[in-house]
mmCIF file of C-alpha atoms (C1' of nucleotides) in Angstrom:
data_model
loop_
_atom_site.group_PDB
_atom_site.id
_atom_site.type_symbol
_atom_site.label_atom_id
_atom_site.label_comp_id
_atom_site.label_asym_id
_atom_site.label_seq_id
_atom_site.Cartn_x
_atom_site.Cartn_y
_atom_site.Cartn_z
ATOM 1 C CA UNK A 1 1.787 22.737 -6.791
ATOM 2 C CA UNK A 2 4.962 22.310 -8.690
ATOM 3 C CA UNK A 3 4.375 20.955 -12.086
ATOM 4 C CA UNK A 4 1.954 21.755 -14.712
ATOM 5 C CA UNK A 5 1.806 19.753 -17.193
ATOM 6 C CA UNK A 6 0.816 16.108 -16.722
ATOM 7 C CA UNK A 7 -0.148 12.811 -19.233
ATOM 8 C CA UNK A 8 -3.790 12.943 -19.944
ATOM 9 C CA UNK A 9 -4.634 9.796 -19.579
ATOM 10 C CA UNK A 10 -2.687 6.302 -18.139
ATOM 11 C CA UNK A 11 -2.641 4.484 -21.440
ATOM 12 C CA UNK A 12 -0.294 1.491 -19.986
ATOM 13 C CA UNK A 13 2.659 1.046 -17.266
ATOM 14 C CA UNK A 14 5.857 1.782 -19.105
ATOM 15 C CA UNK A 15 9.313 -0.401 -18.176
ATOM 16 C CA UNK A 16 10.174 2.790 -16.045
ATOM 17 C CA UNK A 17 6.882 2.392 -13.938
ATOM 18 C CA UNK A 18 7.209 -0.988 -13.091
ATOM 19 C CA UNK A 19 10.473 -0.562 -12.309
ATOM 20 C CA UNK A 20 9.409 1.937 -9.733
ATOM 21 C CA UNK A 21 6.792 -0.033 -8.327
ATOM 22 C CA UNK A 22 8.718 -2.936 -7.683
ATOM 23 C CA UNK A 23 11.039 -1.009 -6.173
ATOM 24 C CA UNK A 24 8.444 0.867 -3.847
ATOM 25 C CA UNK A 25 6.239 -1.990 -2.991
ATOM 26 C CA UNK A 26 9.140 -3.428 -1.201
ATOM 27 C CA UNK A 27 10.096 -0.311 0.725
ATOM 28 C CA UNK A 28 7.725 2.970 0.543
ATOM 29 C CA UNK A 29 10.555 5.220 1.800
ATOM 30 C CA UNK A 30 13.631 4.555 -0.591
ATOM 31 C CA UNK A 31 15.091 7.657 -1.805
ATOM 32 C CA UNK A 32 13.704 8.202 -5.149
ATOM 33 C CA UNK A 33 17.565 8.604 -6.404
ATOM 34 C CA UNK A 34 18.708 5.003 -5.618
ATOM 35 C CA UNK A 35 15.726 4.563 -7.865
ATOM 36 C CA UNK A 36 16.817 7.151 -10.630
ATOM 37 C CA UNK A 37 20.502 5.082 -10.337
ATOM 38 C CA UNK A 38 18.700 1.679 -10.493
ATOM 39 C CA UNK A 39 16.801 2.210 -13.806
ATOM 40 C CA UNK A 40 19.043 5.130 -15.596
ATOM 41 C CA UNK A 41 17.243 7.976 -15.488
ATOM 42 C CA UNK A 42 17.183 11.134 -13.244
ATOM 43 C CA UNK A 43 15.718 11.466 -9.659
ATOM 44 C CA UNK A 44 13.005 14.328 -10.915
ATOM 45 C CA UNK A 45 12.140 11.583 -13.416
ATOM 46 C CA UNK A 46 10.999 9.321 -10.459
ATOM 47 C CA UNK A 47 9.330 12.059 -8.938
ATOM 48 C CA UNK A 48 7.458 12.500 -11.462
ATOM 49 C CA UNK A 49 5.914 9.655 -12.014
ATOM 50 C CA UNK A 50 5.509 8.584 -8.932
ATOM 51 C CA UNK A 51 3.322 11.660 -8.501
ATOM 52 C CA UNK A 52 1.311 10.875 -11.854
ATOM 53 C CA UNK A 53 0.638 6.970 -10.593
ATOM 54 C CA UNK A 54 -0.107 8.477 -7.536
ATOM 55 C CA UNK A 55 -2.948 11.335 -8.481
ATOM 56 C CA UNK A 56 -3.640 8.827 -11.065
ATOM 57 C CA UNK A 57 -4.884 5.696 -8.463
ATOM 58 C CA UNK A 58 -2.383 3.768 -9.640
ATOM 59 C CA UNK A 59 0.075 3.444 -6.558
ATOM 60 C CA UNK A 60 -0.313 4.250 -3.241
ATOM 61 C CA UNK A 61 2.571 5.037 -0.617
ATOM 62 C CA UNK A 62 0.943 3.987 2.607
ATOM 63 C CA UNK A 63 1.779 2.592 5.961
ATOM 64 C CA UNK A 64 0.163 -0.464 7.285
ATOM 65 C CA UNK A 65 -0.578 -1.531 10.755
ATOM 66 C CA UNK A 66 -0.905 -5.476 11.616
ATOM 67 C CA UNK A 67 -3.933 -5.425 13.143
ATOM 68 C CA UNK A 68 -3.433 -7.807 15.970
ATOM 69 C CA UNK A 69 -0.767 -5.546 17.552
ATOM 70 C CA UNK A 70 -3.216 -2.189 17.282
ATOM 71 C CA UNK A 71 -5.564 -4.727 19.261
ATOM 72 C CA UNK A 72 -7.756 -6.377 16.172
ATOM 73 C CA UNK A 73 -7.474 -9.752 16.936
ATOM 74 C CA UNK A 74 -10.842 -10.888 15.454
ATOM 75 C CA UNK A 75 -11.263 -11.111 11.853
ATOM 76 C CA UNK A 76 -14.592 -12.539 9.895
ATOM 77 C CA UNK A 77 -15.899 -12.924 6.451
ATOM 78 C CA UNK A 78 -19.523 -12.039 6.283
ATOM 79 C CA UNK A 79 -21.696 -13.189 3.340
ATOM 80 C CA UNK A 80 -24.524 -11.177 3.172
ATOM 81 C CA UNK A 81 -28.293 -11.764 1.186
ATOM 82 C CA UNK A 82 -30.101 -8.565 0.870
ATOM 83 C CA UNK A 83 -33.450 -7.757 -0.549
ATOM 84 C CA UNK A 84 -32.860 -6.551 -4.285
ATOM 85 C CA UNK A 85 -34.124 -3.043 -4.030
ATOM 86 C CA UNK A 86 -32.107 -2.418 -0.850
ATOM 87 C CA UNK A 87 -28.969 -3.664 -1.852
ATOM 88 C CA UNK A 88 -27.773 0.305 -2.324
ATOM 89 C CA UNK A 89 -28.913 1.422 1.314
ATOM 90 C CA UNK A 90 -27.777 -1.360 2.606
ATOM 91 C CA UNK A 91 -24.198 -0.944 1.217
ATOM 92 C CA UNK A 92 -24.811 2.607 2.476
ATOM 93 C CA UNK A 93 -25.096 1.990 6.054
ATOM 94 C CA UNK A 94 -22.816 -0.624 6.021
ATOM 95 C CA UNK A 95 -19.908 1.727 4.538
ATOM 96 C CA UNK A 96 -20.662 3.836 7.568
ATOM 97 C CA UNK A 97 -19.308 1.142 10.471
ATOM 98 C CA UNK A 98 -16.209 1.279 11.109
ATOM 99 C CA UNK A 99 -15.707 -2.759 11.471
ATOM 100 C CA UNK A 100 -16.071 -3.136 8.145
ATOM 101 C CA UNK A 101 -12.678 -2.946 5.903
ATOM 102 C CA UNK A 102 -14.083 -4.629 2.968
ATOM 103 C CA UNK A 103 -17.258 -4.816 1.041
ATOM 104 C CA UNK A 104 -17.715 -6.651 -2.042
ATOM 105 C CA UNK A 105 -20.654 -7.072 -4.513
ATOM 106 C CA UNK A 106 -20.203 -11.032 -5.823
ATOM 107 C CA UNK A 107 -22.255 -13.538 -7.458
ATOM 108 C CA UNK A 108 -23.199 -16.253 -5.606
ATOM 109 C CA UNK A 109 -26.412 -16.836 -3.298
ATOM 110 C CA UNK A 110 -25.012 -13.838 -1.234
ATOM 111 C CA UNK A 111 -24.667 -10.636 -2.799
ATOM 112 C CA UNK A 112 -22.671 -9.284 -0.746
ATOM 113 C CA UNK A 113 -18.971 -10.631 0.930
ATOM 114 C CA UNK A 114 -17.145 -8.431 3.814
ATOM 115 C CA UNK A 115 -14.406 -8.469 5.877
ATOM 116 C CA UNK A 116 -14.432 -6.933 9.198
ATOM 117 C CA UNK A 117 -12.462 -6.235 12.309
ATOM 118 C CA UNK A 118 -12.745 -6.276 15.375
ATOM 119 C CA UNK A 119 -11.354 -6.352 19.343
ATOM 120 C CA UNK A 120 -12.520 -9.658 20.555
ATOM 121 C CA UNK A 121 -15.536 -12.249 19.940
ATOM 122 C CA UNK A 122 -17.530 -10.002 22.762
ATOM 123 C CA UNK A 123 -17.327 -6.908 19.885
ATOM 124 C CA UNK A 124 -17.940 -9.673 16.872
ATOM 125 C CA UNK A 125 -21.450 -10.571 18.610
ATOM 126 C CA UNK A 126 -22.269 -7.065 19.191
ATOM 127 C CA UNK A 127 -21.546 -6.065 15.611
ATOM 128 C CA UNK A 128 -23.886 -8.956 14.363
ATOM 129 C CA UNK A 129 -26.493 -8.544 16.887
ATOM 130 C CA UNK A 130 -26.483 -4.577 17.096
ATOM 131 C CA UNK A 131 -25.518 -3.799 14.182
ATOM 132 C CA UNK A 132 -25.241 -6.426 10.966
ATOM 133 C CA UNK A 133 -28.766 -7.750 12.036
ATOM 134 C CA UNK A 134 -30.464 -3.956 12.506
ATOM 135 C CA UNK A 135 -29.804 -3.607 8.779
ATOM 136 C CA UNK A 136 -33.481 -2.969 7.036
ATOM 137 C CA UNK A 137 -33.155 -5.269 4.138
ATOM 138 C CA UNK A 138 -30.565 -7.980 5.369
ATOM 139 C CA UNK A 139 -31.941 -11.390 4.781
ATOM 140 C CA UNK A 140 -28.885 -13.897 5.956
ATOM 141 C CA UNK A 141 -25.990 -13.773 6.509
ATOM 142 C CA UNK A 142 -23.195 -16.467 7.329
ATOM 143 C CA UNK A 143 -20.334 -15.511 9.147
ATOM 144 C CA UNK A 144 -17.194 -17.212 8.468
ATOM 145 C CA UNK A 145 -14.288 -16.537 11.163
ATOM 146 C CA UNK A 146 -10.629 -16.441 9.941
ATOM 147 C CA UNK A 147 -8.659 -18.863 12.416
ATOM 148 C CA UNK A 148 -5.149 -18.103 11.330
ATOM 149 C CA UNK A 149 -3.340 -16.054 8.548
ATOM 150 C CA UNK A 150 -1.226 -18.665 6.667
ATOM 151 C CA UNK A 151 -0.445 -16.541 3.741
ATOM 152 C CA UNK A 152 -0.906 -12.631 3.117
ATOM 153 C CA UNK A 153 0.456 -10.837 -0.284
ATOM 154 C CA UNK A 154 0.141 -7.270 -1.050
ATOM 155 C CA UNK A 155 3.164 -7.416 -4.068
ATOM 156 C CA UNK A 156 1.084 -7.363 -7.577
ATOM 157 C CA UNK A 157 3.667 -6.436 -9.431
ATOM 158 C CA UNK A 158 6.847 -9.211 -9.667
ATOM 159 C CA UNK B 1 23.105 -0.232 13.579
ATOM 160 C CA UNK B 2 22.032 3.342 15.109
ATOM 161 C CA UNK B 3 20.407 3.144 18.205
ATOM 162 C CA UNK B 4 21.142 1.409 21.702
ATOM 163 C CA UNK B 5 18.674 1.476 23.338
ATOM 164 C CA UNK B 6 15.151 0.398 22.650
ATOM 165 C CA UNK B 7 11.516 -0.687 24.523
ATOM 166 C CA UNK B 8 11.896 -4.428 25.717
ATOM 167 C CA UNK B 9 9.045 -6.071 24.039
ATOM 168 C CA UNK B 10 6.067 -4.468 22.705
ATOM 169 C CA UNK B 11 3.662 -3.944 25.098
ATOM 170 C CA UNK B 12 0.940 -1.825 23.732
ATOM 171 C CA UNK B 13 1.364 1.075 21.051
ATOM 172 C CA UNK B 14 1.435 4.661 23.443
ATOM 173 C CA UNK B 15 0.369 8.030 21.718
ATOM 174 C CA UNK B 16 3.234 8.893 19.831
ATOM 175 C CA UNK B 17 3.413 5.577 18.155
ATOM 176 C CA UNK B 18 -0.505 6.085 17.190
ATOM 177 C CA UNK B 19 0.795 9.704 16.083
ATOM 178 C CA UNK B 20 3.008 8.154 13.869
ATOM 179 C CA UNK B 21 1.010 5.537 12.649
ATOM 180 C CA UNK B 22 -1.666 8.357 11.908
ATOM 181 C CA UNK B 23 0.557 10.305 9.753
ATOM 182 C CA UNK B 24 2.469 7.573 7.374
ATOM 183 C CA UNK B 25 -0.863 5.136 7.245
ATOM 184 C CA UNK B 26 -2.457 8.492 4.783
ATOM 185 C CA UNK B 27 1.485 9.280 3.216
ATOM 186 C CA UNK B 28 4.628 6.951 4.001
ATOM 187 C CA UNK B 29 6.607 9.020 2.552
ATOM 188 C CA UNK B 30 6.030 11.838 5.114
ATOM 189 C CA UNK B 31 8.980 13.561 6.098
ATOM 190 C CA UNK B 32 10.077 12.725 10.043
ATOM 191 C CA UNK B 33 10.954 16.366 10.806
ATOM 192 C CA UNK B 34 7.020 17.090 9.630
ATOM 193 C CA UNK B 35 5.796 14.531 12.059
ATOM 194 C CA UNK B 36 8.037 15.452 14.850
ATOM 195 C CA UNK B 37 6.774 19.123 14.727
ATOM 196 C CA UNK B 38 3.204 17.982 14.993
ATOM 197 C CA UNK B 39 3.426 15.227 17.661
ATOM 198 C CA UNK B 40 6.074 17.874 19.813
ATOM 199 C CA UNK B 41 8.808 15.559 19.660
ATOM 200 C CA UNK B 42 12.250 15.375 17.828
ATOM 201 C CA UNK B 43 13.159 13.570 14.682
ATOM 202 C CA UNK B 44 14.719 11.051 16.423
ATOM 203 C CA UNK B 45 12.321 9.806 18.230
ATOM 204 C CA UNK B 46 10.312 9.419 15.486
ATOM 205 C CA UNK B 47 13.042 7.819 13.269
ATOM 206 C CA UNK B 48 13.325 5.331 16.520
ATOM 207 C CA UNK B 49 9.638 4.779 16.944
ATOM 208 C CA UNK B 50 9.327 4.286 12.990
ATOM 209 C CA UNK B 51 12.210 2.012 13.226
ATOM 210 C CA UNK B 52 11.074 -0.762 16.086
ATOM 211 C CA UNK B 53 7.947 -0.648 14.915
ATOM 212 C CA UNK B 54 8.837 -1.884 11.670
ATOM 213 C CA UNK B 55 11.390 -4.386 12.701
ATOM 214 C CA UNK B 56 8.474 -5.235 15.484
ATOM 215 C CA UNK B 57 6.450 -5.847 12.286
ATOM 216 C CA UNK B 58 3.818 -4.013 13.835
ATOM 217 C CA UNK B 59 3.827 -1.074 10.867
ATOM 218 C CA UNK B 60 4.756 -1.998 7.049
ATOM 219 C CA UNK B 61 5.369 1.211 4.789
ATOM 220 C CA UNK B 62 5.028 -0.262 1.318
ATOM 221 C CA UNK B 63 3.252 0.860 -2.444
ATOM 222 C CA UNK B 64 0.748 -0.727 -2.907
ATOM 223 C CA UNK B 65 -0.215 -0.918 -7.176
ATOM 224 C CA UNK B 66 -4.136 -1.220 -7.851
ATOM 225 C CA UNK B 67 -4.197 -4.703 -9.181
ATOM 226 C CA UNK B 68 -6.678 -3.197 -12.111
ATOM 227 C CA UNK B 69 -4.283 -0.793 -13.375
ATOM 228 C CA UNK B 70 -1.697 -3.614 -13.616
ATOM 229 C CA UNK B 71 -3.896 -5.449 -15.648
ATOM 230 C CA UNK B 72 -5.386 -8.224 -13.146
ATOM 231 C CA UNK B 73 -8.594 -7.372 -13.890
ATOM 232 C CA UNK B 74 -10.244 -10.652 -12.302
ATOM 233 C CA UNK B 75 -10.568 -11.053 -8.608
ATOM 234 C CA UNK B 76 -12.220 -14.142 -7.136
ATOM 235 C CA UNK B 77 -12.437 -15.822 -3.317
ATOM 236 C CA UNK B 78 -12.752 -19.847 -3.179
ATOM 237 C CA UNK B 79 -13.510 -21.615 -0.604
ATOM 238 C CA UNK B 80 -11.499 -24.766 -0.736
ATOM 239 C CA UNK B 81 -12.689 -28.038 1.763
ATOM 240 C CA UNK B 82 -9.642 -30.489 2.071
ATOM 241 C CA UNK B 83 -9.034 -34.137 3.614
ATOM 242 C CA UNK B 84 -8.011 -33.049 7.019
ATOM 243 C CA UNK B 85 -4.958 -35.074 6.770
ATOM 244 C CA UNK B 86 -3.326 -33.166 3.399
ATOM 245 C CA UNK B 87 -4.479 -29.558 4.573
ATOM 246 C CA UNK B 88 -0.929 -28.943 5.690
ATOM 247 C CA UNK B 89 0.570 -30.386 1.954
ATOM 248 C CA UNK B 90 -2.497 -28.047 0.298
ATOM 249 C CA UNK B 91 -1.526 -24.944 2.366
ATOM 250 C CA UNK B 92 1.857 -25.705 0.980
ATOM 251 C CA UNK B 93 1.092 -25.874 -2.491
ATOM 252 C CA UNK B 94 -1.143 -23.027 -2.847
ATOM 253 C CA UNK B 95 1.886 -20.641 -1.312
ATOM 254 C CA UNK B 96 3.432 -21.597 -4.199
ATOM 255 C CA UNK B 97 1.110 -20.183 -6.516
ATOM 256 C CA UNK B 98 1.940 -16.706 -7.951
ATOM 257 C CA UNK B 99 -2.193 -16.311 -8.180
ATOM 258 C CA UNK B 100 -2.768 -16.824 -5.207
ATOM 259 C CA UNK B 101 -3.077 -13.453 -2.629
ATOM 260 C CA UNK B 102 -3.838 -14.727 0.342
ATOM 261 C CA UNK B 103 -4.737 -17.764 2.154
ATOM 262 C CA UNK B 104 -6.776 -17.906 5.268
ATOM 263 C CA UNK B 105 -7.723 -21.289 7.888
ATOM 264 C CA UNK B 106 -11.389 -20.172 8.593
ATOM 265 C CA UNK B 107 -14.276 -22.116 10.535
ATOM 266 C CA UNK B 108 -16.630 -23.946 8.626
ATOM 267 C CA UNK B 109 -17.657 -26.115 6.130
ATOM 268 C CA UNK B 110 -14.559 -25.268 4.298
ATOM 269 C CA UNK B 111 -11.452 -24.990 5.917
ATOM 270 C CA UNK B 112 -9.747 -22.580 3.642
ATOM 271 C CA UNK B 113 -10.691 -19.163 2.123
ATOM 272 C CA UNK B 114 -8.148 -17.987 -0.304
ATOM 273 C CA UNK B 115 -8.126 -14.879 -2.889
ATOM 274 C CA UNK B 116 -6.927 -14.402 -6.433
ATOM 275 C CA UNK B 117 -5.864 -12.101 -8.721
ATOM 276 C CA UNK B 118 -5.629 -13.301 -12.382
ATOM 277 C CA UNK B 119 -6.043 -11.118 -15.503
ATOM 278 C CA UNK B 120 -9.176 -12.478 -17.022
ATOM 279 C CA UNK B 121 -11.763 -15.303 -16.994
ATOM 280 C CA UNK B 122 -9.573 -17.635 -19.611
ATOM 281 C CA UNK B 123 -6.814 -17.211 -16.485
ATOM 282 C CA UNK B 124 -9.498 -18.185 -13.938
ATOM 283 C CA UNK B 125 -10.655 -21.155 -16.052
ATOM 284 C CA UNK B 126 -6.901 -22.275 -16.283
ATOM 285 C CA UNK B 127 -6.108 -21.782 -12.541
ATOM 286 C CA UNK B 128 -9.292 -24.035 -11.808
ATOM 287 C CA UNK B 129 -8.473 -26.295 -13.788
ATOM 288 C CA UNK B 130 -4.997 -26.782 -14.382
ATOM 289 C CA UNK B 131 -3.861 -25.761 -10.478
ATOM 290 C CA UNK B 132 -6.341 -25.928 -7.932
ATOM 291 C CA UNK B 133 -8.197 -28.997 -9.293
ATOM 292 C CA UNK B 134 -5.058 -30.908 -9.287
ATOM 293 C CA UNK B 135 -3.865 -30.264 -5.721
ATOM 294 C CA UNK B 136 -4.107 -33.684 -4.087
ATOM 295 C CA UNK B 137 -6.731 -33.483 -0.989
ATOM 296 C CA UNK B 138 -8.694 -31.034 -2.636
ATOM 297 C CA UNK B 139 -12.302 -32.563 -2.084
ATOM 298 C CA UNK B 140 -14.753 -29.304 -2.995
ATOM 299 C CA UNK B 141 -14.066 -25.594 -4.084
ATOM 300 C CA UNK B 142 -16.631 -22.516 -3.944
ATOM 301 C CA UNK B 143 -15.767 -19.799 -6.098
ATOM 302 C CA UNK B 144 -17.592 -16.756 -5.300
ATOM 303 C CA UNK B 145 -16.500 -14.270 -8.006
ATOM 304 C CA UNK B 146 -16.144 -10.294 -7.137
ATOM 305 C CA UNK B 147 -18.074 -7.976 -8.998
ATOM 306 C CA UNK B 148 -17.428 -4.790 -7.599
ATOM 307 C CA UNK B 149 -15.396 -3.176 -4.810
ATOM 308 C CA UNK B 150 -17.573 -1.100 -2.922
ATOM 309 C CA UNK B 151 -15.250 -0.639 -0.333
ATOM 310 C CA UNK B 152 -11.768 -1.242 1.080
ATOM 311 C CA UNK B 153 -10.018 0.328 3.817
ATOM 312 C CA UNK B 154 -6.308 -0.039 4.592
ATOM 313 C CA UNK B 155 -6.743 2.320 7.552
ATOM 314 C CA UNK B 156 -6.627 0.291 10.819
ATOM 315 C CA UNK B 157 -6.113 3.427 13.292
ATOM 316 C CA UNK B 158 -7.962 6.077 14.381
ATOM 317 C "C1'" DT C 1 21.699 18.921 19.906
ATOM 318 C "C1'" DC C 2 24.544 19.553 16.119
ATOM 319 C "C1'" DT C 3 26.696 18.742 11.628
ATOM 320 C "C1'" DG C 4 28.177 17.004 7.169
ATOM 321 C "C1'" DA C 5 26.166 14.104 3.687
ATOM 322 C "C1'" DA C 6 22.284 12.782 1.166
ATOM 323 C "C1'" DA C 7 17.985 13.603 -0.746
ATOM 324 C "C1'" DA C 8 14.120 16.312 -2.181
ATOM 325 C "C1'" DT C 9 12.448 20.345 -4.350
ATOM 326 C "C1'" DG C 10 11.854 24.067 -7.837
ATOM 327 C "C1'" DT C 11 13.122 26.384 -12.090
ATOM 328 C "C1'" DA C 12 14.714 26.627 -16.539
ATOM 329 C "C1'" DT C 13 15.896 24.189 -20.487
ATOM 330 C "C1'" DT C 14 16.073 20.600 -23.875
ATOM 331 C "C1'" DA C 15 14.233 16.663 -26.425
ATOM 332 C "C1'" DA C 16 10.792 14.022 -28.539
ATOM 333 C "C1'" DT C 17 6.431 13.251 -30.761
ATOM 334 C "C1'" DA D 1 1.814 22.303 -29.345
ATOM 335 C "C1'" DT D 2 2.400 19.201 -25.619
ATOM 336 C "C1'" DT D 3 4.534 16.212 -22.671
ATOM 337 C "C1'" DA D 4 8.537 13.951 -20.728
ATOM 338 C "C1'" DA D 5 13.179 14.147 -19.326
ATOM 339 C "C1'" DT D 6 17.362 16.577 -17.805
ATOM 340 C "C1'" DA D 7 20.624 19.902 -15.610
ATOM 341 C "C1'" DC D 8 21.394 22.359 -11.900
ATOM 342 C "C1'" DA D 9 20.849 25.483 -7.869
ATOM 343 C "C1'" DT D 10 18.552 25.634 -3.371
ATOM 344 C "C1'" DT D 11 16.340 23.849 0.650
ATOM 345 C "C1'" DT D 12 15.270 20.213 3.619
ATOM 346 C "C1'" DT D 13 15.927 15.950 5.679
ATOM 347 C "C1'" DC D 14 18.601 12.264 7.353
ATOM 348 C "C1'" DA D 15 21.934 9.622 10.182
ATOM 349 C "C1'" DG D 16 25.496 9.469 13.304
ATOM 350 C "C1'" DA D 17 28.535 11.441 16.913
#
DNA sequence: TCTGAAAATGTATTAAT
DNA sequence: ATTAATACATTTTCAGA
């Protein structure tokens, strides 16, 4: 641990923090003193608040993997009605398979919405039938299967 | 340029590449030497690997802001049925909107799926009816709103 | 594998509120 | 009194031969 002493709380981004993020959303990696250059102040500045949006949730350095080249090829959307008093196990068991990136509570006739991947259409059936449908409490569910990726942000901040 | 020589095409990811991925998908900013000592390699391999992987667009290292801290506190998924002869002037249109995160050709009664970020409900109201009403070929929209992330994963390897 | 250049890190200090 | 920013010395990493 290097420093001590830390904002309480993350009232609002300042100019300096969005300056950073746009920077780092585009490339996780640059050297934090192209940064420092870029906006005027000093590289341990950057560090520093990198470090703060990071321990504070705000910003995450991470590397991502297109899935069809690690071998996902198959994504879905699942809607998803559940019983009302087993909407929390249900959420539990379902945050234990690995398939599933995303779960959502919405409103809606489905309470639930996720997103899940998987190898092939072979592994899609057995998650439904083995797995989705085995869930004590699950209702319906309609599964809606993404054909083709036509647009795919991950910049918030402009 | 640095390096000659590289793999033809991309076959398949081998173990270092998984290595790699393993390590910068939790930190991207994770030194190469550190990785190198752990996989048993050198630092250039890994600064190759990281490389073609990236220009391969098979691994992104990118920040990645939670939308909530930078104020877009409003998430919603429509589904969005179109006259099958304007779906490709839609598509168009909708990549043009700064709300709009990402825009999927699913299976169906609705043959699009897209996401959005806006800051509140009065935002929501106005991209309804001001933007996505508007589009010509636009015959039906479903918005399902999101209540509450229960989970998300960014983690596609093992 | 090595080597100079660049960047990151750690400490002490200063400034601002 | 606390927190952020800076200056600077040291260590580590990076990029190219």
């Amino acid at each position: 641990m290097e420093e001590k002493f830390r904002r309480s709380l993350y009232p609002e981004l300042d100019d300096i923090d969005y300056g950073i993020v746009r920077a780092l959303q585009e490339n996780a990696r640059l050297p934090f003193t192209t940064i420092a250059k870029e906006l005027g102040v000093t590289e341990k500045t950057i560090r520093m608040r990198v470090q703060q949006m990071q321990d504070d949730g705000v910003l995450s350095l991470v590397g991502i993997v297109n899935p069809v080249k690690a071998g996902l090829n198959v994504e879905s959307f699942i809607q998803i009605a559940v019983e009302a008093d087993k909407l929390d196990d249900v959420v539990e068991v379902l945050n234990g398979i690995v398939e599933v990136r995303l779960i959502v509570l919405t409103t809606g006739d489905y309470q639930l919405f996720i997103q899940i991947l998987v190898r092939n259409y072979e592994e899609l059936a057995q998650f439904l039938m083995k797995k989705l449908n085995k869930v004590p409490g699950v209702t319906r569910v309609n599964v809606i299967n993404e054909l083709k990726i036509l647009k795919s942000k991950f910049k918030f901040v402009r």
